[in-house]
Amino acid sequence: MVKNMLQGVDMDVTRRRLLKWGVLGAGAATVTGTTDLAAAASARRTSPSIVQGATDDKGTQFSVVHSVNSCYLFKAEDLFGNRHAPAHVERLEMDGERTSISKVYFSNLDPKGSYTLTHFDSFTGEVADVREFKLLDVSKESLSFAICSCMDEFR
């Protein structure tokens, strides 16, 4: 059956065609409901989105996007178990939005250290997220960085 389908078909498969076929196939699967792609596409994140922002050799900033109904506490911990409270936390909300942004600033950290950022739900005390981070090592001769767009996952 496969041979019959392929007879007379131009088999010059370019990267562009392969991507096009993949997108068309995923779209067809979504429309026909043959896979969970439709559910995955419509699913919304329930946990906070976090991005490490401006960072230098002494401190860093995190932006945490979360529900307006939630409230979080944050801490950083180094490899020796020393805890560091944020120097400043700022919450930004816009009228009519379901999400808000917490800006969490840490300062006076060791530029050579590795840290764990933990944030807790202030109502339940449950850990919402744990991740590792470092500061900018200004002693390195080369630098790698990323530029990110907005964290709006819903549009």
Coordinates of N, CA, C and O in Angstrom, one line a residue:
M1 N 0.8 -1.2 0.0 CA 0.0 0.0 0.0 C 0.9 1.3 0.0 O 0.6 2.2 -0.7
V2 N 1.9 1.2 0.8 CA 2.8 2.4 0.8 C 3.5 2.6 -0.6 O 3.5 3.8 -1.0
K3 N 3.8 1.6 -1.2 CA 4.4 1.7 -2.6 C 3.5 2.4 -3.5 O 3.8 3.3 -4.3
N4 N 2.2 1.9 -3.5 CA 1.2 2.5 -4.4 C 1.0 4.0 -4.1 O 0.8 4.8 -5.0
M5 N 1.0 4.4 -2.8 CA 0.8 5.8 -2.5 C 2.0 6.6 -2.9 O 1.8 7.8 -3.3
L6 N 3.2 6.1 -3.0 CA 4.4 6.8 -3.3 C 4.7 6.9 -4.8 O 5.5 7.7 -5.2
Q7 N 4.1 6.1 -5.6 CA 4.3 6.1 -7.0 C 3.9 7.4 -7.6 O 2.8 7.9 -7.4
G8 N 4.8 8.0 -8.3 CA 4.5 9.2 -9.0 C 4.6 10.5 -8.1 O 4.3 11.6 -8.5
V9 N 5.0 10.3 -6.8 CA 5.2 11.4 -5.9 C 6.6 11.9 -5.9 O 7.5 11.1 -5.9
D10 N 6.8 13.2 -6.0 CA 8.1 13.8 -6.0 C 8.7 13.6 -4.6 O 8.1 14.1 -3.6
M11 N 9.8 12.9 -4.5 CA 10.4 12.5 -3.2 C 11.5 13.5 -2.9 O 12.3 13.2 -2.0
D12 N 11.5 14.6 -3.5 CA 12.6 15.6 -3.1 C 12.1 16.3 -1.9 O 11.4 17.3 -1.9
V13 N 12.5 15.8 -0.7 CA 12.0 16.3 0.6 C 13.0 17.3 1.1 O 14.2 17.0 1.4
T14 N 12.6 18.5 1.2 CA 13.5 19.6 1.7 C 13.1 19.8 3.2 O 12.0 19.3 3.6
R15 N 13.9 20.5 3.9 CA 13.6 20.8 5.3 C 12.3 21.5 5.4 O 11.5 21.3 6.3
R16 N 12.1 22.5 4.5 CA 10.9 23.3 4.5 C 9.6 22.4 4.3 O 8.6 22.6 5.0
R17 N 9.7 21.5 3.4 CA 8.5 20.6 3.1 C 8.3 19.7 4.3 O 7.1 19.4 4.7
L18 N 9.4 19.2 4.9 CA 9.2 18.3 6.1 C 8.5 19.1 7.2 O 7.6 18.5 7.9
L19 N 8.9 20.3 7.5 CA 8.3 21.1 8.5 C 6.8 21.4 8.2 O 6.0 21.3 9.1
K20 N 6.6 21.7 6.9 CA 5.2 21.9 6.5 C 4.3 20.7 6.7 O 3.2 20.8 7.2
W21 N 4.8 19.5 6.3 CA 4.1 18.3 6.5 C 3.8 18.0 8.0 O 2.8 17.6 8.4
G22 N 4.8 18.3 8.8 CA 4.7 18.1 10.3 C 3.6 19.0 10.9 O 2.8 18.6 11.6
V23 N 3.6 20.3 10.5 CA 2.6 21.2 11.0 C 1.2 20.8 10.5 O 0.3 20.8 11.2
L24 N 1.1 20.5 9.2 CA -0.2 20.0 8.7 C -0.7 18.8 9.4 O -1.9 18.7 9.7
G25 N 0.2 17.9 9.6 CA -0.2 16.6 10.3 C -0.6 16.9 11.7 O -1.6 16.4 12.2
A26 N 0.1 17.8 12.4 CA -0.3 18.1 13.8 C -1.7 18.9 13.8 O -2.5 18.6 14.6
G27 N -1.9 19.7 12.8 CA -3.1 20.4 12.7 C -4.3 19.5 12.4 O -5.3 19.6 13.0
A28 N -4.0 18.5 11.5 CA -5.1 17.5 11.2 C -5.4 16.7 12.4 O -6.6 16.4 12.7
A29 N -4.4 16.3 13.2 CA -4.6 15.5 14.4 C -5.4 16.2 15.4 O -6.3 15.7 16.1
T30 N -5.1 17.5 15.5 CA -5.9 18.4 16.5 C -7.3 18.5 16.1 O -8.2 18.4 16.9
V31 N -7.6 18.7 14.8 CA -9.0 18.9 14.3 C -9.7 17.6 14.5 O -10.9 17.6 14.9
T32 N -9.1 16.5 14.2 CA -9.8 15.2 14.2 C -9.9 14.6 15.6 O -10.6 13.7 15.9
G33 N -9.1 15.2 16.5 CA -9.1 14.7 17.9 C -8.5 13.4 18.1 O -8.8 12.7 19.1
T34 N -7.5 13.0 17.3 CA -6.9 11.7 17.4 C -5.8 11.7 18.4 O -5.3 10.6 18.7
T35 N -5.3 12.8 18.9 CA -4.3 12.8 19.9 C -4.7 13.9 20.9 O -5.7 14.5 20.9
D36 N -3.8 14.0 21.9 CA -4.0 15.0 23.0 C -3.4 16.3 22.7 O -3.3 17.1 23.6
L37 N -3.1 16.6 21.4 CA -2.5 17.9 21.0 C -3.5 19.0 21.3 O -3.1 20.1 21.8
A38 N -4.8 18.8 21.1 CA -5.7 19.9 21.4 C -5.8 20.2 22.8 O -5.8 21.4 23.2
A39 N -5.8 19.2 23.7 CA -5.8 19.4 25.1 C -4.5 20.1 25.6 O -4.6 21.0 26.4
A40 N -3.4 19.7 25.0 CA -2.1 20.3 25.4 C -2.1 21.8 25.0 O -1.6 22.6 25.7
A41 N -2.6 22.1 23.8 CA -2.6 23.4 23.3 C -3.5 24.4 24.1 O -3.2 25.5 24.3
S42 N -4.6 23.8 24.7 CA -5.5 24.6 25.4 C -5.2 24.6 26.9 O -5.8 25.4 27.7
A43 N -4.3 23.8 27.4 CA -4.0 23.7 28.8 C -3.2 25.0 29.2 O -2.4 25.5 28.5
R44 N -3.5 25.4 30.4 CA -2.8 26.6 30.9 C -1.9 26.2 32.0 O -2.3 25.3 32.8
R45 N -0.8 26.9 32.1 CA 0.1 26.6 33.2 C -0.5 27.0 34.5 O -1.2 28.0 34.6
T46 N -0.4 26.1 35.5 CA -0.9 26.5 36.9 C 0.2 26.9 37.8 O -0.1 27.6 38.8
S47 N 1.4 26.5 37.5 CA 2.5 26.9 38.4 C 3.0 28.2 37.9 O 2.9 28.6 36.8
P48 N 3.7 29.0 38.8 CA 4.3 30.3 38.4 C 5.4 30.1 37.3 O 6.1 29.1 37.3
S49 N 5.4 31.1 36.4 CA 6.5 31.2 35.4 C 7.6 32.1 36.0 O 7.3 33.1 36.6
I50 N 8.9 31.6 35.9 CA 10.0 32.4 36.5 C 11.1 32.6 35.5 O 11.4 31.7 34.8
V51 N 11.6 33.8 35.5 CA 12.8 34.1 34.7 C 13.7 34.9 35.5 O 13.4 35.8 36.2
Q52 N 15.0 34.5 35.4 CA 16.1 35.3 36.1 C 16.4 36.5 35.1 O 16.6 36.4 34.0
G53 N 16.3 37.7 35.7 CA 16.5 38.9 34.9 C 17.9 39.5 35.1 O 18.9 38.8 35.1
A54 N 17.9 40.8 35.3 CA 19.1 41.6 35.4 C 20.0 41.0 36.5 O 19.6 40.7 37.7
T55 N 21.2 40.6 36.2 CA 22.2 40.0 37.1 C 23.5 40.6 36.9 O 24.0 40.8 35.8
D56 N 24.2 40.9 38.0 CA 25.6 41.3 38.0 C 26.4 40.4 38.9 O 26.0 39.3 39.3
D57 N 27.6 40.9 39.4 CA 28.4 40.1 40.2 C 28.0 40.2 41.7 O 28.7 39.5 42.5
K58 N 27.0 40.9 42.1 CA 26.6 41.1 43.5 C 25.2 40.7 43.7 O 24.8 40.4 44.9
G59 N 24.3 40.6 42.7 CA 22.9 40.3 42.9 C 22.2 40.0 41.6 O 22.8 40.0 40.5
T60 N 20.9 39.6 41.8 CA 20.1 39.3 40.7 C 18.7 39.6 40.9 O 18.3 39.9 42.1
Q61 N 17.9 39.5 39.9 CA 16.4 39.8 40.0 C 15.7 38.7 39.3 O 16.1 38.2 38.2
F62 N 14.6 38.3 39.9 CA 13.7 37.3 39.2 C 12.3 37.9 39.0 O 11.9 38.7 39.8
S63 N 11.7 37.6 37.9 CA 10.3 38.0 37.6 C 9.5 36.7 37.7 O 9.8 35.7 37.0
V64 N 8.5 36.7 38.6 CA 7.6 35.5 38.8 C 6.2 35.9 38.4 O 5.6 36.8 39.0
V65 N 5.7 35.3 37.4 CA 4.3 35.5 36.9 C 3.4 34.5 37.6 O 3.7 33.3 37.5
H66 N 2.4 34.9 38.3 CA 1.5 34.0 39.0 C 0.1 34.6 39.1 O -0.1 35.7 38.7
S67 N -0.8 33.8 39.6 CA -2.2 34.2 39.7 C -2.3 35.4 40.7 O -1.5 35.4 41.7
V68 N -3.2 36.3 40.4 CA -3.4 37.4 41.3 C -3.9 37.0 42.7 O -3.7 37.7 43.7
N69 N -4.4 35.8 42.8 CA -4.9 35.3 44.1 C -3.9 34.6 44.9 O -4.2 34.1 46.0
S70 N -2.7 34.5 44.4 CA -1.6 33.8 45.1 C -0.6 34.7 45.7 O -0.5 35.9 45.3
C71 N 0.1 34.3 46.7 CA 1.1 35.1 47.4 C 2.2 34.2 47.8 O 2.0 33.1 48.3
Y72 N 3.4 34.6 47.5 CA 4.6 33.7 47.7 C 5.7 34.4 48.5 O 5.8 35.6 48.6
L73 N 6.4 33.5 49.2 CA 7.6 34.0 49.9 C 8.8 33.4 49.2 O 8.7 32.2 48.7
F74 N 10.0 34.1 49.2 CA 11.1 33.6 48.5 C 12.4 33.6 49.4 O 12.5 34.4 50.3
K75 N 13.3 32.7 49.1 CA 14.6 32.6 49.7 C 15.6 32.1 48.8 O 15.3 31.3 47.8
A76 N 16.8 32.5 49.0 CA 18.0 31.9 48.2 C 18.8 31.2 49.3 O 19.0 31.6 50.4
E77 N 19.4 30.1 48.9 CA 20.3 29.3 49.8 C 21.5 28.9 49.0 O 21.5 28.4 47.9
D78 N 22.7 29.1 49.7 CA 23.9 28.7 49.0 C 24.3 27.2 49.3 O 23.5 26.6 50.0
L79 N 25.3 26.7 48.8 CA 25.7 25.3 48.9 C 26.0 25.0 50.4 O 26.0 23.8 50.7
F80 N 26.3 26.0 51.2 CA 26.7 25.7 52.6 C 25.4 25.8 53.5 O 25.5 25.7 54.7
G81 N 24.3 26.0 52.9 CA 23.0 26.1 53.7 C 22.7 27.5 54.2 O 21.8 27.6 55.0
N82 N 23.5 28.5 53.9 CA 23.2 29.8 54.3 C 22.1 30.4 53.6 O 22.0 30.3 52.3
R83 N 21.1 30.9 54.3 CA 19.9 31.4 53.7 C 20.0 32.9 53.5 O 20.5 33.6 54.3
H84 N 19.5 33.4 52.3 CA 19.5 34.8 52.0 C 18.1 35.2 51.7 O 17.5 34.7 50.7
A85 N 17.6 36.2 52.4 CA 16.3 36.7 52.2 C 16.4 37.8 51.0 O 17.4 38.3 50.8
P86 N 15.3 38.0 50.3 CA 15.4 39.0 49.2 C 15.6 40.4 49.8 O 15.2 40.7 50.9
A87 N 16.4 41.2 49.1 CA 16.6 42.6 49.5 C 15.3 43.4 49.3 O 15.1 44.3 50.0
H88 N 14.5 42.9 48.3 CA 13.3 43.7 48.0 C 12.4 42.8 47.2 O 12.8 42.0 46.3
V89 N 11.1 42.8 47.4 CA 10.1 42.2 46.6 C 9.0 43.2 46.2 O 8.5 43.9 47.1
E90 N 8.7 43.3 45.0 CA 7.8 44.2 44.5 C 6.7 43.4 43.7 O 7.0 42.6 42.8
R91 N 5.4 43.7 43.9 CA 4.4 43.0 43.2 C 3.7 44.0 42.3 O 3.3 45.1 42.7
L92 N 3.5 43.6 41.0 CA 2.9 44.5 40.0 C 1.6 43.8 39.6 O 1.6 42.6 39.2
E93 N 0.6 44.6 39.6 CA -0.7 44.1 39.1 C -1.4 45.1 38.2 O -1.2 46.3 38.4
M94 N -2.1 44.6 37.2 CA -2.9 45.5 36.3 C -4.3 45.1 36.4 O -4.7 44.0 36.6
D95 N -5.2 46.2 36.4 CA -6.6 46.0 36.6 C -7.1 45.0 35.5 O -6.8 45.1 34.3
G96 N -8.0 44.1 35.9 CA -8.6 43.2 35.0 C -7.8 42.0 34.6 O -8.3 41.1 33.9
E97 N -6.5 41.9 35.0 CA -5.7 40.8 34.6 C -5.8 39.7 35.7 O -6.0 39.9 36.9
R98 N -5.7 38.4 35.2 CA -5.7 37.3 36.1 C -4.4 36.9 36.7 O -4.3 36.1 37.6
T99 N -3.3 37.5 36.2 CA -2.0 37.3 36.7 C -1.3 38.5 37.2 O -1.7 39.6 36.8
S100 N -0.3 38.4 38.1 CA 0.5 39.5 38.5 C 1.9 39.1 38.5 O 2.2 37.9 38.2
I101 N 2.8 40.0 38.6 CA 4.2 39.7 38.6 C 4.9 40.2 39.9 O 4.7 41.3 40.3
S102 N 5.6 39.2 40.4 CA 6.4 39.6 41.6 C 7.9 39.7 41.1 O 8.4 38.8 40.5
K103 N 8.5 40.9 41.4 CA 9.9 41.1 41.1 C 10.6 40.9 42.4 O 10.4 41.5 43.4
V104 N 11.6 39.9 42.4 CA 12.3 39.5 43.6 C 13.8 39.9 43.4 O 14.4 39.4 42.4
Y105 N 14.3 40.7 44.3 CA 15.7 41.2 44.2 C 16.5 40.6 45.3 O 16.2 40.7 46.4
F106 N 17.7 40.0 44.9 CA 18.7 39.5 45.9 C 19.9 40.4 45.7 O 20.3 40.7 44.6
S107 N 20.6 40.7 46.8 CA 21.8 41.5 46.7 C 22.8 40.9 47.7 O 22.5 40.1 48.5
N108 N 24.1 41.4 47.6 CA 25.2 41.0 48.5 C 25.4 39.5 48.5 O 25.6 38.9 49.5
L109 N 25.3 38.9 47.3 CA 25.6 37.4 47.2 C 27.0 37.3 46.7 O 27.6 38.2 46.1
D110 N 27.6 36.1 46.9 CA 29.0 35.8 46.4 C 28.9 35.5 44.9 O 28.2 34.5 44.5
P111 N 29.7 36.2 44.1 CA 29.7 36.0 42.7 C 30.2 34.6 42.3 O 29.9 34.1 41.2
K112 N 31.0 33.9 43.1 CA 31.5 32.6 42.8 C 30.5 31.5 43.3 O 30.8 30.3 43.0
G113 N 29.5 31.8 44.0 CA 28.6 30.8 44.6 C 27.5 30.3 43.7 O 27.2 31.0 42.7
S114 N 27.0 29.2 44.0 CA 25.8 28.6 43.4 C 24.7 28.7 44.4 O 24.9 28.4 45.6
Y115 N 23.5 29.0 44.0 CA 22.4 29.2 44.9 C 21.2 28.4 44.4 O 21.0 28.1 43.2
T116 N 20.3 28.2 45.3 CA 19.0 27.6 45.1 C 17.9 28.6 45.4 O 17.9 29.1 46.6
L117 N 17.1 29.0 44.5 CA 15.9 29.8 44.7 C 14.7 28.9 45.0 O 14.4 28.0 44.3
T118 N 14.1 29.2 46.2 CA 12.9 28.4 46.6 C 11.8 29.4 46.8 O 12.1 30.5 47.5
H119 N 10.7 29.2 46.3 CA 9.6 30.0 46.7 C 8.4 29.2 47.2 O 8.1 28.1 46.7
F120 N 7.8 29.7 48.2 CA 6.7 29.0 49.0 C 5.4 29.7 48.8 O 5.3 30.9 48.8
D121 N 4.3 28.9 48.8 CA 3.0 29.5 48.9 C 2.8 30.0 50.3 O 2.9 29.3 51.2
S122 N 2.5 31.3 50.4 CA 2.5 31.9 51.8 C 1.2 31.4 52.5 O 1.2 31.5 53.8
F123 N 0.2 30.9 51.8 CA -1.0 30.5 52.5 C -0.8 29.0 53.0 O -1.3 28.7 54.2
T124 N -0.2 28.2 52.2 CA -0.1 26.7 52.6 C 1.2 26.3 53.1 O 1.4 25.3 53.7
G125 N 2.3 27.1 52.8 CA 3.6 26.8 53.2 C 4.3 25.8 52.2 O 5.4 25.4 52.4
E126 N 3.5 25.3 51.2 CA 4.0 24.4 50.2 C 5.1 25.0 49.3 O 4.9 26.2 49.0
V127 N 6.0 24.2 48.9 CA 7.1 24.7 48.0 C 6.4 24.7 46.6 O 5.9 23.7 46.1
A128 N 6.5 25.9 46.0 CA 5.9 26.1 44.6 C 6.9 25.8 43.5 O 6.6 25.3 42.5
D129 N 8.2 26.1 43.8 CA 9.2 25.9 42.8 C 10.6 26.0 43.4 O 10.8 26.7 44.4
V130 N 11.6 25.2 42.9 CA 13.0 25.3 43.4 C 13.8 25.2 42.1 O 13.6 24.4 41.2
R131 N 14.8 26.2 42.0 CA 15.7 26.2 40.9 C 17.0 26.7 41.3 O 17.1 27.4 42.3
E132 N 18.1 26.3 40.5 CA 19.4 26.8 40.8 C 19.7 28.0 40.0 O 19.2 28.2 38.9
F133 N 20.6 28.9 40.5 CA 21.0 30.1 39.8 C 22.4 30.5 40.2 O 22.9 30.0 41.3
K134 N 23.1 31.3 39.4 CA 24.4 31.8 39.7 C 24.3 33.3 39.3 O 23.4 33.8 38.7
L135 N 25.3 34.0 39.8 CA 25.5 35.4 39.4 C 26.4 35.5 38.2 O 27.0 34.5 37.8
L136 N 26.6 36.7 37.7 CA 27.5 37.0 36.6 C 28.9 36.9 37.1 O 29.3 37.6 38.0
D137 N 29.7 36.1 36.5 CA 31.1 35.9 36.8 C 31.9 36.9 35.9 O 32.2 36.6 34.7
V138 N 32.3 38.1 36.5 CA 32.9 39.1 35.7 C 34.4 38.8 35.4 O 35.1 39.5 34.7
S139 N 34.9 37.7 36.1 CA 36.3 37.4 35.8 C 36.5 36.6 34.5 O 37.6 36.4 34.0
K140 N 35.4 36.1 34.0 CA 35.5 35.3 32.7 C 35.8 36.2 31.6 O 35.3 37.4 31.5
E141 N 36.5 35.7 30.6 CA 36.8 36.5 29.4 C 35.7 36.4 28.4 O 35.6 37.3 27.5
S142 N 34.9 35.4 28.4 CA 33.8 35.3 27.4 C 32.5 35.4 28.2 O 32.4 35.0 29.3
L143 N 31.4 35.8 27.5 CA 30.1 35.9 28.1 C 29.1 35.4 27.2 O 29.1 35.6 26.0
S144 N 28.2 34.6 27.8 CA 27.0 34.1 27.1 C 25.8 34.6 27.8 O 25.7 34.6 29.1
F145 N 24.8 35.1 27.1 CA 23.6 35.5 27.7 C 22.4 35.3 26.8 O 22.6 35.1 25.6
A146 N 21.2 35.4 27.3 CA 20.0 35.3 26.5 C 19.1 36.5 26.6 O 19.1 37.1 27.7
I147 N 18.5 36.9 25.6 CA 17.5 38.0 25.6 C 16.1 37.3 25.4 O 15.9 36.6 24.4
C148 N 15.2 37.6 26.3 CA 13.9 36.9 26.3 C 12.8 38.0 26.0 O 13.0 39.1 26.5
S149 N 11.8 37.6 25.4 CA 10.7 38.5 25.2 C 9.8 38.4 26.4 O 10.2 37.8 27.4
C150 N 8.5 38.8 26.3 CA 7.6 38.8 27.4 C 7.3 37.3 27.8 O 7.5 36.4 27.0
M151 N 6.8 37.2 29.0 CA 6.5 35.8 29.5 C 5.0 35.5 29.3 O 4.4 34.7 30.0
D152 N 4.3 36.2 28.4 CA 2.8 36.0 28.2 C 2.6 34.7 27.6 O 2.9 34.6 26.4
E153 N 2.1 33.7 28.3 CA 1.9 32.4 27.7 C 0.5 32.2 27.2 O 0.2 31.2 26.6
F154 N -0.4 33.2 27.3 CA -1.8 33.0 27.0 C -2.2 33.6 25.7 O -3.4 33.6 25.4
R155 N -1.4 34.2 24.9 CA -1.8 34.9 23.7 C -1.0 34.3 22.5 O 0.0 33.8 22.6

